[in-house]
PDB file of C-alpha atoms and ligand atoms in Angstrom:
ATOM      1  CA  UNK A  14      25.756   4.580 -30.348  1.00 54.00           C
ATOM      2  CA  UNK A  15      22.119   4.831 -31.740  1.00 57.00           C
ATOM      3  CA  UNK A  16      19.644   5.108 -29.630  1.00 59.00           C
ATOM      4  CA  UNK A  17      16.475   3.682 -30.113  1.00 58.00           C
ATOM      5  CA  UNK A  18      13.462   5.235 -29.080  1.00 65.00           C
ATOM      6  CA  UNK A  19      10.612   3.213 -27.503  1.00 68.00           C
ATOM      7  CA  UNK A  20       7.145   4.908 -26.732  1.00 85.00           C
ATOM      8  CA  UNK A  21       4.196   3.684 -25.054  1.00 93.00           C
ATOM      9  CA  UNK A  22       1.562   3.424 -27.536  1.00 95.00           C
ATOM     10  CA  UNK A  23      -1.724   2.055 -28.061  1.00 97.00           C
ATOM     11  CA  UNK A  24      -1.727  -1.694 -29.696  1.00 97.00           C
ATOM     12  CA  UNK A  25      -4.893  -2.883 -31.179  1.00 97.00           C
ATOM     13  CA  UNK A  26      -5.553  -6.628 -31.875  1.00 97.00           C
ATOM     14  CA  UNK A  27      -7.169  -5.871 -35.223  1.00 96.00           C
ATOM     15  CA  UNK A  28      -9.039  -9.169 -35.379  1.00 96.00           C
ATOM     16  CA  UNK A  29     -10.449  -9.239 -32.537  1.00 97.00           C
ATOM     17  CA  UNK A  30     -12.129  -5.416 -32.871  1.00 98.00           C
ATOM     18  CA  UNK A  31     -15.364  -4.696 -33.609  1.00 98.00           C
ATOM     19  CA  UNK A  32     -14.847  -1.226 -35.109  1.00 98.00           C
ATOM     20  CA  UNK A  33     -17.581   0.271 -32.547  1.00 97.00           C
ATOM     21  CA  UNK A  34     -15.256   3.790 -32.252  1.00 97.00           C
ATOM     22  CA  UNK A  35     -15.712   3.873 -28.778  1.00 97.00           C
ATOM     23  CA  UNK A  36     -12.014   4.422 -28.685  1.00 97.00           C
ATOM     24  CA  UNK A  37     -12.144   7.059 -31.399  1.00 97.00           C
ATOM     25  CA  UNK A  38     -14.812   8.444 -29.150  1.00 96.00           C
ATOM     26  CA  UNK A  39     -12.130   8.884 -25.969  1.00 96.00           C
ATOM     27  CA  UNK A  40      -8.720   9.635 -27.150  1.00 97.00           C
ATOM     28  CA  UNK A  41      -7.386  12.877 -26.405  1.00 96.00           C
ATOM     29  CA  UNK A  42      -5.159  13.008 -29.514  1.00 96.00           C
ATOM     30  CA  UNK A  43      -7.509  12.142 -32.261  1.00 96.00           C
ATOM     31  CA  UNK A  44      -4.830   9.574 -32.365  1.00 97.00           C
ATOM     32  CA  UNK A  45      -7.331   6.148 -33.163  1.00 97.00           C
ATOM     33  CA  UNK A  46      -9.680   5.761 -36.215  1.00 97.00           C
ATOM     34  CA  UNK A  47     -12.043   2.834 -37.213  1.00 97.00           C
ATOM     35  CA  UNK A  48     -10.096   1.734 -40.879  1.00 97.00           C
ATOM     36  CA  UNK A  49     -12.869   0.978 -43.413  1.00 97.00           C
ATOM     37  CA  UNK A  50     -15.350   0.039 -40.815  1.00 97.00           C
ATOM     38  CA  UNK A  51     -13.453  -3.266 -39.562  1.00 97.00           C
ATOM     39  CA  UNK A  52     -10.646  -2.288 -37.226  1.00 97.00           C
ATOM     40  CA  UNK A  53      -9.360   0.698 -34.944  1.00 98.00           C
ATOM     41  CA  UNK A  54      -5.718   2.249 -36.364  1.00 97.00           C
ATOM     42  CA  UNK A  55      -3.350   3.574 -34.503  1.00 97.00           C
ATOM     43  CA  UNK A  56      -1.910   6.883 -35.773  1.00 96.00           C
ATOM     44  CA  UNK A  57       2.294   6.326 -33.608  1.00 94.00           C
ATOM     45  CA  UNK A  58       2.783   9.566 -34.224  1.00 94.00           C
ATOM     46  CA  UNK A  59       0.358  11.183 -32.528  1.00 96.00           C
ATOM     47  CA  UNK A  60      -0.507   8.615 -30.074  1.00 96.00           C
ATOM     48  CA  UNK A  61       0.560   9.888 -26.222  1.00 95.00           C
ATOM     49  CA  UNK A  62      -0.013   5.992 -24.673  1.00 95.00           C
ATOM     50  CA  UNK A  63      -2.623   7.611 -22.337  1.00 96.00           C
ATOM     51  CA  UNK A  64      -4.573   4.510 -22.152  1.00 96.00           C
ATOM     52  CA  UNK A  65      -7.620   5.807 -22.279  1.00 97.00           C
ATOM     53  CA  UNK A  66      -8.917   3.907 -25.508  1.00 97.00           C
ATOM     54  CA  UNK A  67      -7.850   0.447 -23.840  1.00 97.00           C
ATOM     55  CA  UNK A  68     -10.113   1.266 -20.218  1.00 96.00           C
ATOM     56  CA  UNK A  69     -13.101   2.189 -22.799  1.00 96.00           C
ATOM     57  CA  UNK A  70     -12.930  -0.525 -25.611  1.00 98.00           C
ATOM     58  CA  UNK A  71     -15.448  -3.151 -24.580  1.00 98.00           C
ATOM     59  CA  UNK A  72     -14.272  -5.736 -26.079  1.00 97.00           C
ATOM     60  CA  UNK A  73     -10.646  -4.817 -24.386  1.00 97.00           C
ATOM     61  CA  UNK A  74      -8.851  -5.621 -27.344  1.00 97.00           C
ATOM     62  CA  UNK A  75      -6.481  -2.631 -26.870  1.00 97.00           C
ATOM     63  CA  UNK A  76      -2.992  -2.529 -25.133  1.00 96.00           C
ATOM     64  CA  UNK A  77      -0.314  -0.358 -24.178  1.00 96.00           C
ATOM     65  CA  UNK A  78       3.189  -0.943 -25.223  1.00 93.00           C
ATOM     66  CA  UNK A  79       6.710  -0.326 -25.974  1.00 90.00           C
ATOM     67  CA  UNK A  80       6.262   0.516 -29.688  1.00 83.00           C
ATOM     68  CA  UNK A  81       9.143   1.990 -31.989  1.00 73.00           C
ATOM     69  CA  UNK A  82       8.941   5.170 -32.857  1.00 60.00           C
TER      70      UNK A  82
ATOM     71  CA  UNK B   5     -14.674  17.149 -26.619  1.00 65.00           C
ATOM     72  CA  UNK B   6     -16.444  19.092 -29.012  1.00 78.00           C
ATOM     73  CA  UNK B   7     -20.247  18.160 -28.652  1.00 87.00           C
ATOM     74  CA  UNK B   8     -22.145  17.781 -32.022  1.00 94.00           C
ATOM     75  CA  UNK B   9     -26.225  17.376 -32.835  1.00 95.00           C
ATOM     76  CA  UNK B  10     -25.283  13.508 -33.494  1.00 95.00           C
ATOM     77  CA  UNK B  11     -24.050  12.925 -29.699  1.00 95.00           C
ATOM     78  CA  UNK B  12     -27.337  13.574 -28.697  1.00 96.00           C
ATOM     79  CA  UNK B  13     -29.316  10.954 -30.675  1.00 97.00           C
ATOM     80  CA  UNK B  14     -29.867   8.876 -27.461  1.00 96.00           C
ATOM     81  CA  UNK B  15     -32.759  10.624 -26.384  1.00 97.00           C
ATOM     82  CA  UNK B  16     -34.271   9.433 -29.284  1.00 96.00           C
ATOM     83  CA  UNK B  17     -33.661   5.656 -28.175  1.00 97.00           C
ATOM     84  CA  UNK B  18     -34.586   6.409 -25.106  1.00 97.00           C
ATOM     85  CA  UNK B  19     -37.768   8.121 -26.526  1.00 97.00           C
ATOM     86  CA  UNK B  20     -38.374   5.124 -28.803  1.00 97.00           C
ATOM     87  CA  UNK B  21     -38.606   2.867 -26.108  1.00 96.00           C
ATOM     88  CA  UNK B  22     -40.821   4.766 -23.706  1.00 97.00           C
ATOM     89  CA  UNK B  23     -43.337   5.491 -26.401  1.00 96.00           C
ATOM     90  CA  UNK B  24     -43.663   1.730 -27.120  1.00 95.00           C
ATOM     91  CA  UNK B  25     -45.550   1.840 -24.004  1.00 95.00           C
ATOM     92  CA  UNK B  26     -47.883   4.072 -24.877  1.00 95.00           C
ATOM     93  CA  UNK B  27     -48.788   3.592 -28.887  1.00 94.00           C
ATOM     94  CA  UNK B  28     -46.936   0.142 -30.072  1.00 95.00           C
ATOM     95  CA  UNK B  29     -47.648   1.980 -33.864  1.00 95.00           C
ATOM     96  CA  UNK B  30     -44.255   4.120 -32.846  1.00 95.00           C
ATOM     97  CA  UNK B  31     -42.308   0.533 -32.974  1.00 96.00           C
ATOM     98  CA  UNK B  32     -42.472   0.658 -36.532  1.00 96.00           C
ATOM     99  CA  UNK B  33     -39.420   3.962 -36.745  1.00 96.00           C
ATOM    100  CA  UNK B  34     -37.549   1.296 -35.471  1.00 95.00           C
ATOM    101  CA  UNK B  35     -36.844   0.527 -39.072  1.00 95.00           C
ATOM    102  CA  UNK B  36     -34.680   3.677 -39.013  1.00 94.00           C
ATOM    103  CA  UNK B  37     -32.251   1.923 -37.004  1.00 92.00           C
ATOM    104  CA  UNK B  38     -32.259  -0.989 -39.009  1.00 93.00           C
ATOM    105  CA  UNK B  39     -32.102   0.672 -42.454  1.00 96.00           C
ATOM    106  CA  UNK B  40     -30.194   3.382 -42.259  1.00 97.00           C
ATOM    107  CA  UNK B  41     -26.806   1.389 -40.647  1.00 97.00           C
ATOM    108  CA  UNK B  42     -27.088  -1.149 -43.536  1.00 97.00           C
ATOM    109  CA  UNK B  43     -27.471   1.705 -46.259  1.00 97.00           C
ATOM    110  CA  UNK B  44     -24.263   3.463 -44.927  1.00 98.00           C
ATOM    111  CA  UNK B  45     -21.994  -0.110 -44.853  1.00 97.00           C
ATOM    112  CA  UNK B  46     -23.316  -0.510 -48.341  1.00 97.00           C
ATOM    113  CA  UNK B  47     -23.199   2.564 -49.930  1.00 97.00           C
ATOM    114  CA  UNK B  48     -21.243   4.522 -47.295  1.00 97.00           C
ATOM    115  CA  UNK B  49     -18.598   1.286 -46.611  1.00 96.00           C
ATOM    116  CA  UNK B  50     -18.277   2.787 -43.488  1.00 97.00           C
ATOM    117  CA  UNK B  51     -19.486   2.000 -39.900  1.00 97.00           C
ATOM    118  CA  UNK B  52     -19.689   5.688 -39.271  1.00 97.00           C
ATOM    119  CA  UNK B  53     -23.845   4.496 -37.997  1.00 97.00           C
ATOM    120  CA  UNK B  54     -21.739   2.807 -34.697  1.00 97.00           C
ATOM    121  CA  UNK B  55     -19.183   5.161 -34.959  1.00 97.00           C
ATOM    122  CA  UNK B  56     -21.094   8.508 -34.701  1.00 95.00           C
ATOM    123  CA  UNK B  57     -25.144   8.050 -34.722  1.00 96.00           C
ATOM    124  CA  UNK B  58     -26.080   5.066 -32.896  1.00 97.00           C
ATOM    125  CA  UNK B  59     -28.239   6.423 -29.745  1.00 96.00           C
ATOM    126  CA  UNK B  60     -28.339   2.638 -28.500  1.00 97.00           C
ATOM    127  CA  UNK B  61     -24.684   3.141 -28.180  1.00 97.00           C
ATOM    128  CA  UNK B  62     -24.777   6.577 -26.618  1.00 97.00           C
ATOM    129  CA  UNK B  63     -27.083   5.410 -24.157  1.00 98.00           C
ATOM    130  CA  UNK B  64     -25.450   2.420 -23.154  1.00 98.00           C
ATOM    131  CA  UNK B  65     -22.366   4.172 -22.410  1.00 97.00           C
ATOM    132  CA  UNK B  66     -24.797   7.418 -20.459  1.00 97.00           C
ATOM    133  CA  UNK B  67     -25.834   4.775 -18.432  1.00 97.00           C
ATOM    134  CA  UNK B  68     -22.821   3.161 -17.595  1.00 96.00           C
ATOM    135  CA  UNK B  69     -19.935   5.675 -17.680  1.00 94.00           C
ATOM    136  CA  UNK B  70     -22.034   8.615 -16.808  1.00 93.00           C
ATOM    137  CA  UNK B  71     -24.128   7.387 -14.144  1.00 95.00           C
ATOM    138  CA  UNK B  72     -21.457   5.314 -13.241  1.00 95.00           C
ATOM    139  CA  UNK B  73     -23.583   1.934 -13.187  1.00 96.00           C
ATOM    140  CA  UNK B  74     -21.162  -0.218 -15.237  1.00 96.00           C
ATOM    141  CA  UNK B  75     -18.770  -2.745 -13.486  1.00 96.00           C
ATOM    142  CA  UNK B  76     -16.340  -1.743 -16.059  1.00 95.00           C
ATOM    143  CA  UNK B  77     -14.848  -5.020 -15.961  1.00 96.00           C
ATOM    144  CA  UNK B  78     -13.516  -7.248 -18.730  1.00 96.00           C
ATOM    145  CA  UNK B  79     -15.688  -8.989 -21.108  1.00 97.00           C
ATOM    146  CA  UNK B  80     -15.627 -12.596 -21.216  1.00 96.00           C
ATOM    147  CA  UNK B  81     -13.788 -14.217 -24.007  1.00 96.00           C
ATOM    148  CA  UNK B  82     -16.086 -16.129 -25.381  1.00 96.00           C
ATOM    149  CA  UNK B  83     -18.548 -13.221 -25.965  1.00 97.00           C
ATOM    150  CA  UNK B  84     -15.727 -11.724 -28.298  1.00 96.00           C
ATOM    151  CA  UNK B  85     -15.353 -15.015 -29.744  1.00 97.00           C
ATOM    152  CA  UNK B  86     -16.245 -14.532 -33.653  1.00 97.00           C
ATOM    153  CA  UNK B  87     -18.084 -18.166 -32.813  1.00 97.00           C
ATOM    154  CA  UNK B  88     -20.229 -16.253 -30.674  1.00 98.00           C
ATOM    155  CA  UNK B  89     -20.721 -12.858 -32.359  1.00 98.00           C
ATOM    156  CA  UNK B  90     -21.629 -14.521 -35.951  1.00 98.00           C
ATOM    157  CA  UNK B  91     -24.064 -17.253 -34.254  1.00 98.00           C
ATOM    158  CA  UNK B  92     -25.863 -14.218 -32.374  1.00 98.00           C
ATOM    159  CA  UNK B  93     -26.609 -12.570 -35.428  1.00 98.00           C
ATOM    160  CA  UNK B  94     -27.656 -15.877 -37.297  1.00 98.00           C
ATOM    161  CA  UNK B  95     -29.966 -16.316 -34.297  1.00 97.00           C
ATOM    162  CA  UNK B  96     -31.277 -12.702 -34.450  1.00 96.00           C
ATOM    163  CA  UNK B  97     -31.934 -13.096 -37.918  1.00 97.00           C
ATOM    164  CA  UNK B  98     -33.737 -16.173 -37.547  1.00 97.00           C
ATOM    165  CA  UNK B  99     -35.877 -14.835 -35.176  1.00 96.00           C
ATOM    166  CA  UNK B 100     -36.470 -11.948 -37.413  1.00 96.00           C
ATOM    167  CA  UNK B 101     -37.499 -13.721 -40.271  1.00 97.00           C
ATOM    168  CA  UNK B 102     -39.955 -15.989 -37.437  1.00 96.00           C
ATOM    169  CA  UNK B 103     -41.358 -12.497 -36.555  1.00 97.00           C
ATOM    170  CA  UNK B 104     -42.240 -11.413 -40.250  1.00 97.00           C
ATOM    171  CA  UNK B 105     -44.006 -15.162 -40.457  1.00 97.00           C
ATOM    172  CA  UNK B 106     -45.967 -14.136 -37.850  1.00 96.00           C
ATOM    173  CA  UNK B 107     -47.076 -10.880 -39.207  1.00 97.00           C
ATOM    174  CA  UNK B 108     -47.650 -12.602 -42.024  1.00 97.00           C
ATOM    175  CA  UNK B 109     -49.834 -15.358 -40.533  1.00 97.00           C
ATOM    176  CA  UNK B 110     -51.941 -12.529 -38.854  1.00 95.00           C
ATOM    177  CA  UNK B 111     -52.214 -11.099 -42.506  1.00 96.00           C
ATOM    178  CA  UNK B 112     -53.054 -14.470 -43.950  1.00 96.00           C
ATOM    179  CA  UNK B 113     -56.125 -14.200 -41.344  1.00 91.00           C
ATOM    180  CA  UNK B 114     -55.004 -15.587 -37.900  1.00 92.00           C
ATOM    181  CA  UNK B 115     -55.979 -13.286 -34.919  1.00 93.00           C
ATOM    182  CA  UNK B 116     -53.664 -10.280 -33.503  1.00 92.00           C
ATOM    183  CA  UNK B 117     -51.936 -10.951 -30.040  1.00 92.00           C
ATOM    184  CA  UNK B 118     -51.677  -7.497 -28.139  1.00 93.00           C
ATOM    185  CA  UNK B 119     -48.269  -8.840 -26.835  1.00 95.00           C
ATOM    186  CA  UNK B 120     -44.504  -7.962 -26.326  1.00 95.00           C
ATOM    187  CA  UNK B 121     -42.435 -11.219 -26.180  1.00 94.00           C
ATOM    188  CA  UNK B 122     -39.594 -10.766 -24.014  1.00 94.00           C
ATOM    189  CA  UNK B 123     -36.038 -12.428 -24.575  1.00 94.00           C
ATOM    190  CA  UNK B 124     -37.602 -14.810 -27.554  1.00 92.00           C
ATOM    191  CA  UNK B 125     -40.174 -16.957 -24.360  1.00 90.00           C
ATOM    192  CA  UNK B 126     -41.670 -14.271 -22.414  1.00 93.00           C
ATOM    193  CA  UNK B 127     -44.817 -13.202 -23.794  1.00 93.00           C
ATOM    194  CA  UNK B 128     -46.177  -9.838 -21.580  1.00 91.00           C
ATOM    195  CA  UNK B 129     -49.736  -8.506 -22.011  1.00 92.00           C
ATOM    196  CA  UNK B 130     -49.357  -5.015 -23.444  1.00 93.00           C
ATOM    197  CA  UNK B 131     -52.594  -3.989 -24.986  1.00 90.00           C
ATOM    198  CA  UNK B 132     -52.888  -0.740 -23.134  1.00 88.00           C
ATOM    199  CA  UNK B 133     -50.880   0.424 -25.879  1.00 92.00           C
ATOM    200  CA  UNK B 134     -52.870  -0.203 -29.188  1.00 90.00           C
ATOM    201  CA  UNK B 135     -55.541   1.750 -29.783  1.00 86.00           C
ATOM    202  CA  UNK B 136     -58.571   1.607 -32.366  1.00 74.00           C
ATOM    203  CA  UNK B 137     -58.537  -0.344 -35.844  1.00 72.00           C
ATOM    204  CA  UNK B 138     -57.242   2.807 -38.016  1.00 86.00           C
ATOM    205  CA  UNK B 139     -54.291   0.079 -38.942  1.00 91.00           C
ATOM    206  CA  UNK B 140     -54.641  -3.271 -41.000  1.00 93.00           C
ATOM    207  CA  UNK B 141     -54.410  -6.157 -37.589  1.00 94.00           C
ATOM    208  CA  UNK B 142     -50.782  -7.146 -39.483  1.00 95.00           C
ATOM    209  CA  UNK B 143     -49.719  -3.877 -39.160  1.00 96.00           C
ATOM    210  CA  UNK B 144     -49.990  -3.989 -35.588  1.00 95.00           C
ATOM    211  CA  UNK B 145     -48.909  -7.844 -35.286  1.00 96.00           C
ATOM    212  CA  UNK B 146     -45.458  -6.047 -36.682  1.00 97.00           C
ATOM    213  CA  UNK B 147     -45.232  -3.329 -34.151  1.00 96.00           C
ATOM    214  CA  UNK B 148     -45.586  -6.010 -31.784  1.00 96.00           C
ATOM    215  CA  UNK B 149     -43.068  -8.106 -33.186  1.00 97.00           C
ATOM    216  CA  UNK B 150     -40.176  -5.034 -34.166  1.00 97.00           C
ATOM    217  CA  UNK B 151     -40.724  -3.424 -30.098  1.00 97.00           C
ATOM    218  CA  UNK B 152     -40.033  -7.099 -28.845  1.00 97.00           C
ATOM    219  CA  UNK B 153     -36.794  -7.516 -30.619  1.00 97.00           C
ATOM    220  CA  UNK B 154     -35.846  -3.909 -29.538  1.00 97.00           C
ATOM    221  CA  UNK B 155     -37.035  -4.447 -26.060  1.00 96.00           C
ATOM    222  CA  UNK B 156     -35.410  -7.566 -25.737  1.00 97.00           C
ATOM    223  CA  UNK B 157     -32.235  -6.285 -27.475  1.00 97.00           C
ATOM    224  CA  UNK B 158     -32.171  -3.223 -24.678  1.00 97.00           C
ATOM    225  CA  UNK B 159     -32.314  -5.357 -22.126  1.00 97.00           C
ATOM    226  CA  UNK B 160     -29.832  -7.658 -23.086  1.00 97.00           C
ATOM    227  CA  UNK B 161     -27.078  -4.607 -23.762  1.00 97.00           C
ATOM    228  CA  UNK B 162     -28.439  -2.963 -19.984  1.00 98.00           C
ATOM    229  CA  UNK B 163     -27.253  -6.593 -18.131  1.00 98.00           C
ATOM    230  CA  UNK B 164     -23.886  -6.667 -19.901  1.00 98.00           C
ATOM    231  CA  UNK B 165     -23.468  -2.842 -19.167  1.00 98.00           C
ATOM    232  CA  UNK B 166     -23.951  -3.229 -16.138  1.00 98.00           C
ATOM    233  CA  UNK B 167     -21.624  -6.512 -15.631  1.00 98.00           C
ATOM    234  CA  UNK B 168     -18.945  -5.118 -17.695  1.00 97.00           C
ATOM    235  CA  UNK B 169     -18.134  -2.071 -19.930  1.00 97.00           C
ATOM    236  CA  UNK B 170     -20.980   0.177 -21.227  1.00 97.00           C
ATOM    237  CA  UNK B 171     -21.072  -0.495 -24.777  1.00 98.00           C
ATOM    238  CA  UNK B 172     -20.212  -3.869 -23.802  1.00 98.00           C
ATOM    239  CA  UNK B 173     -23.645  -4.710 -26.155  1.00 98.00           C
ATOM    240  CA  UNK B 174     -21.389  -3.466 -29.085  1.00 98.00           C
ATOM    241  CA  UNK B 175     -19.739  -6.450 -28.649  1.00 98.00           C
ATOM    242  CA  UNK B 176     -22.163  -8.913 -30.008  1.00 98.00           C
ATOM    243  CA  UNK B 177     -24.862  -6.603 -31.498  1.00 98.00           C
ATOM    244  CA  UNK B 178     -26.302  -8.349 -34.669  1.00 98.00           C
ATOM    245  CA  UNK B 179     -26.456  -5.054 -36.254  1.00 98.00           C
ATOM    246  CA  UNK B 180     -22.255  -3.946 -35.275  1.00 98.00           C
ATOM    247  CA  UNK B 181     -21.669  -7.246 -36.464  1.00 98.00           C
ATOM    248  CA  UNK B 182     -23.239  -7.345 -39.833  1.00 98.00           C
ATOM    249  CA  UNK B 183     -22.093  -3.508 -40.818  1.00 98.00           C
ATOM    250  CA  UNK B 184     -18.554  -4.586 -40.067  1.00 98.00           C
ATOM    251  CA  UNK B 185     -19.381  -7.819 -42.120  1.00 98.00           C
ATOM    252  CA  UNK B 186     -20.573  -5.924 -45.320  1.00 98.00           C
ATOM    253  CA  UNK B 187     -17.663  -3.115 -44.293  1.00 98.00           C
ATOM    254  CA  UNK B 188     -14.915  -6.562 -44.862  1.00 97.00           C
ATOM    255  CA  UNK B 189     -16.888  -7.139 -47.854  1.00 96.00           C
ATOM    256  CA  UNK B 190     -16.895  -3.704 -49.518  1.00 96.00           C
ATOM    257  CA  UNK B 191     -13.609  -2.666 -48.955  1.00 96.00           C
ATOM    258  CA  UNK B 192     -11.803  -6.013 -49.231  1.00 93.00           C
ATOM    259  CA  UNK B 193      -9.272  -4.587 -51.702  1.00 91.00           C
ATOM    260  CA  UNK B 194      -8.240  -2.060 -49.894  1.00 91.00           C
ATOM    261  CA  UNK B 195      -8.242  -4.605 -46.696  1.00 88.00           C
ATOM    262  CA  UNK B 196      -4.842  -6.690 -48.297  1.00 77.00           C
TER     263      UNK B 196
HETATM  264  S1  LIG C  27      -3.423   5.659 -25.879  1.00 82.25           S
HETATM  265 FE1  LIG C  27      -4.399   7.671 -25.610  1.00 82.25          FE
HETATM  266  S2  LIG C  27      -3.524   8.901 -27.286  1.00 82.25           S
HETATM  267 FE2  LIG C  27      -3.091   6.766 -27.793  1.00 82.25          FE
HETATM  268  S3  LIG C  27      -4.787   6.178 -29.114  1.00 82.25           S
HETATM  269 FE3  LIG C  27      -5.345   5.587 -27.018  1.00 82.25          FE
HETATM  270  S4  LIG C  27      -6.528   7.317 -26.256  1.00 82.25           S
HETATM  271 FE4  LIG C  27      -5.434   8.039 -28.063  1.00 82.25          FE
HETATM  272  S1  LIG C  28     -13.136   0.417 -28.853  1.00 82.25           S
HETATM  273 FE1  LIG C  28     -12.050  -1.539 -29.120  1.00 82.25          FE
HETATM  274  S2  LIG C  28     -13.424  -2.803 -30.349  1.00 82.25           S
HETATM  275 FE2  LIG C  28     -14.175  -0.706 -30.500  1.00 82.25          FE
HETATM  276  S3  LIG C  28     -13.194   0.105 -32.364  1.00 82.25           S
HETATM  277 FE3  LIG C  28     -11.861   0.637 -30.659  1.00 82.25          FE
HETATM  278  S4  LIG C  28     -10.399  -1.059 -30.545  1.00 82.25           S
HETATM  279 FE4  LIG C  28     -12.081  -1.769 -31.787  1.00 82.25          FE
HETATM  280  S1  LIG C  29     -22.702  -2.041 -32.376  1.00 82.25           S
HETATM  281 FE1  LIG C  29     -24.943  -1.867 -32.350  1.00 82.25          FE
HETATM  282  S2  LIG C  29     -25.439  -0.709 -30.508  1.00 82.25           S
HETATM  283 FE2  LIG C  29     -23.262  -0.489 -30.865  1.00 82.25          FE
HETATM  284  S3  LIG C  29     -23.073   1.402 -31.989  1.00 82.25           S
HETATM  285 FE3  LIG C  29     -23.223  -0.222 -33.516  1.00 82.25          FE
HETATM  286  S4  LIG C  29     -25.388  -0.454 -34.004  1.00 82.25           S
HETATM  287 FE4  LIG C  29     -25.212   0.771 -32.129  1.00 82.25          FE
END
C-alpha cells in the first residue's frame, strides 16, 4: 500500500498578504520568501511547520496544515 | 539570526522623530523614507524597503515583541480588508497633496504656522523647534507639514502595536501598500 505522507506546513493566503517579510524575518528554516514583492512563498521542502511565521504575521494570514509532501 | 547593518536602521526612526522636536528643518530627510521605497518597487520590483530597511518596521516590532508591549492579538478583519488598505492610502495621499497646497499657499505669500497637526484635526504649538529665517517661510511650512504626517503616522502604528501584533501598522501603511501595488504592476507577467 502507498503511503502518503502529510507534513505540517506553513499555508499562506496569498491574497490576503501584504508582503511585509515579517515572516521571512522569523523562520528558522529560511523556509518563507516575499515572491516579487506581493506575497510570502512557502518553500515544502524545507518548511519544519514550526509556526513561528503564523504567531508573527500581522495580518495573520498564515496557517499550519496537513500539506503533501 | 545573523544581525546585519540594515537591522539596525530603527534608531534612525527613532532619531528622526526625536529631532523633530528640536529643529523641524530635520523633517525634511523624511523624504528618504518616502523616495527611496518607491525607487526600489520601480526599479528594484521588489519590496526588499519593508522587507529589510524599513526602521518604522523595526521599531514597531522593538517595541512590541522586544519590550513585550504588544497584545499580540489578531487583527481585525476589516483592517486587512483591501477596502480598507487601498482607501487609507487614497486618504493619505489626499492629505499629502492638501499638505503641499499648503506649503504652497505659504509660498504664494500667506503666513507660516509654527505647528504640528496631529491625526489630520489636532493642531499643537511647536515653535520651540524652528529657529531663525536662514530658510525660505515655505520651506519650513513643509517641515511642518512632512513631521505631521510622520508623527501622526507613528502614532497610529504605536496604538495598533500595542492592541495587536507589532508590525500590525504594516498592515495598512500607505507606503506597504503602494510598493506592493507598483510590485503587482511590475512583475505582472511573471505574477500568471
Ligand atoms: S512554519 Fe516555521 S519553518 Fe515553516 S515557514 Fe513558518 S517559520 Fe519557517
Ligand atoms: S508576515 Fe504575513 S503578511 Fe507579512 S509577508 Fe509574511 S505572510 Fe505576508
Ligand atoms: S509596510 Fe510601511 S512600516 Fe511596514 S515595513 Fe513597509 S514601509 Fe515600513
Amino acid at each position: 500500500m502507498a503511503v502518503v505522507k502529510a507534513r505540517r506546513k506553513a499555508i499562506v493566503d496569498k491574497n490576503a498578504c501584504v508582503a511585509c517579510g515579517c515572516c521571512v524575518k522569523v523562520c528558522p528554516r529560511g523556509a518563507i520568501s516575499v515572491f516579487k514583492g506581493v506575497y510570502a512563498a512557502v518553500d515544502i521542502g524545507k518548511c519544519i511547520g514550526c509556526g513561528k511565521c503564523k504567531t508573527a504575521c500581522p495580518a495573520s494570514v498564515i496557517g499550519i496544515g496537513e500539506v503533501q509532501a | 539570526m545573523k544581525r546585519h547593518w540594515y537591522d539596525y536602521l530603527w534608531i534612525a526612526s527613532a532619531l528622526y522623530l526625536i529631532l523633530g522636536f528640536f529643529n523641524i528643518m530635520f523633517a525634511w530627510l523624511g523624504m528618504l523614507c518616502f523616495m527611496i521605497p518607491l525607487l526600489i518597487a520601480v526599479f528594484g520590483k521588489s519590496k526588499a524597503y519593508c522587507n529589510r530597511y524599513c526602521g518604522r518596521g523595526q521599531l514597531f516590532q522593538l517595541l512590541g515583541g522586544k519590550l513585550k508591549l504588544s497584545r499580540n492579538s489578531e487583527i481585525p478583519r476589516f483592517i486587512k480588508s483591501k477596502t480598507f488598505r487601498y482607501g487609507f492610502l487614497i486618504f493619505f495621499l489626499a492629505m499629502f497633496i492638501s499638505m503641499l497646497f499648503n506649503t504652497y499657499l505659504v509660498f504664494a505669500g500667506r503666513e507660516l504656522s509654527h505647528k504640528v497637526t496631529l491625526l489630520w484635526t489636532f493642531k499643537l504649538p511647536w515653535h520651540w523647534a524652528c529657529h531663525g529665517t536662514v530658510f525660505a517661510p515655505w520651506v519650513v511650512q513643509f517641515a511642518y507639514g512632512f513631521y505631521s504626517i510622520m508623527l501622526t503616522s507613528t502614532l497610529l502604528g504605536v496604538v495598533t502595536m500595542l492592541l495587536f501584533k507589532p508590525r500590525s501598522w504594516c498592515v495598512y501603511c500607505p507606503m506597504g501598500t503602494m510598493t506592493q501595488l507598483i510590485c503587482k504592476a511590475r512583475n505582472r507577467k511573471e505574477l500568471n
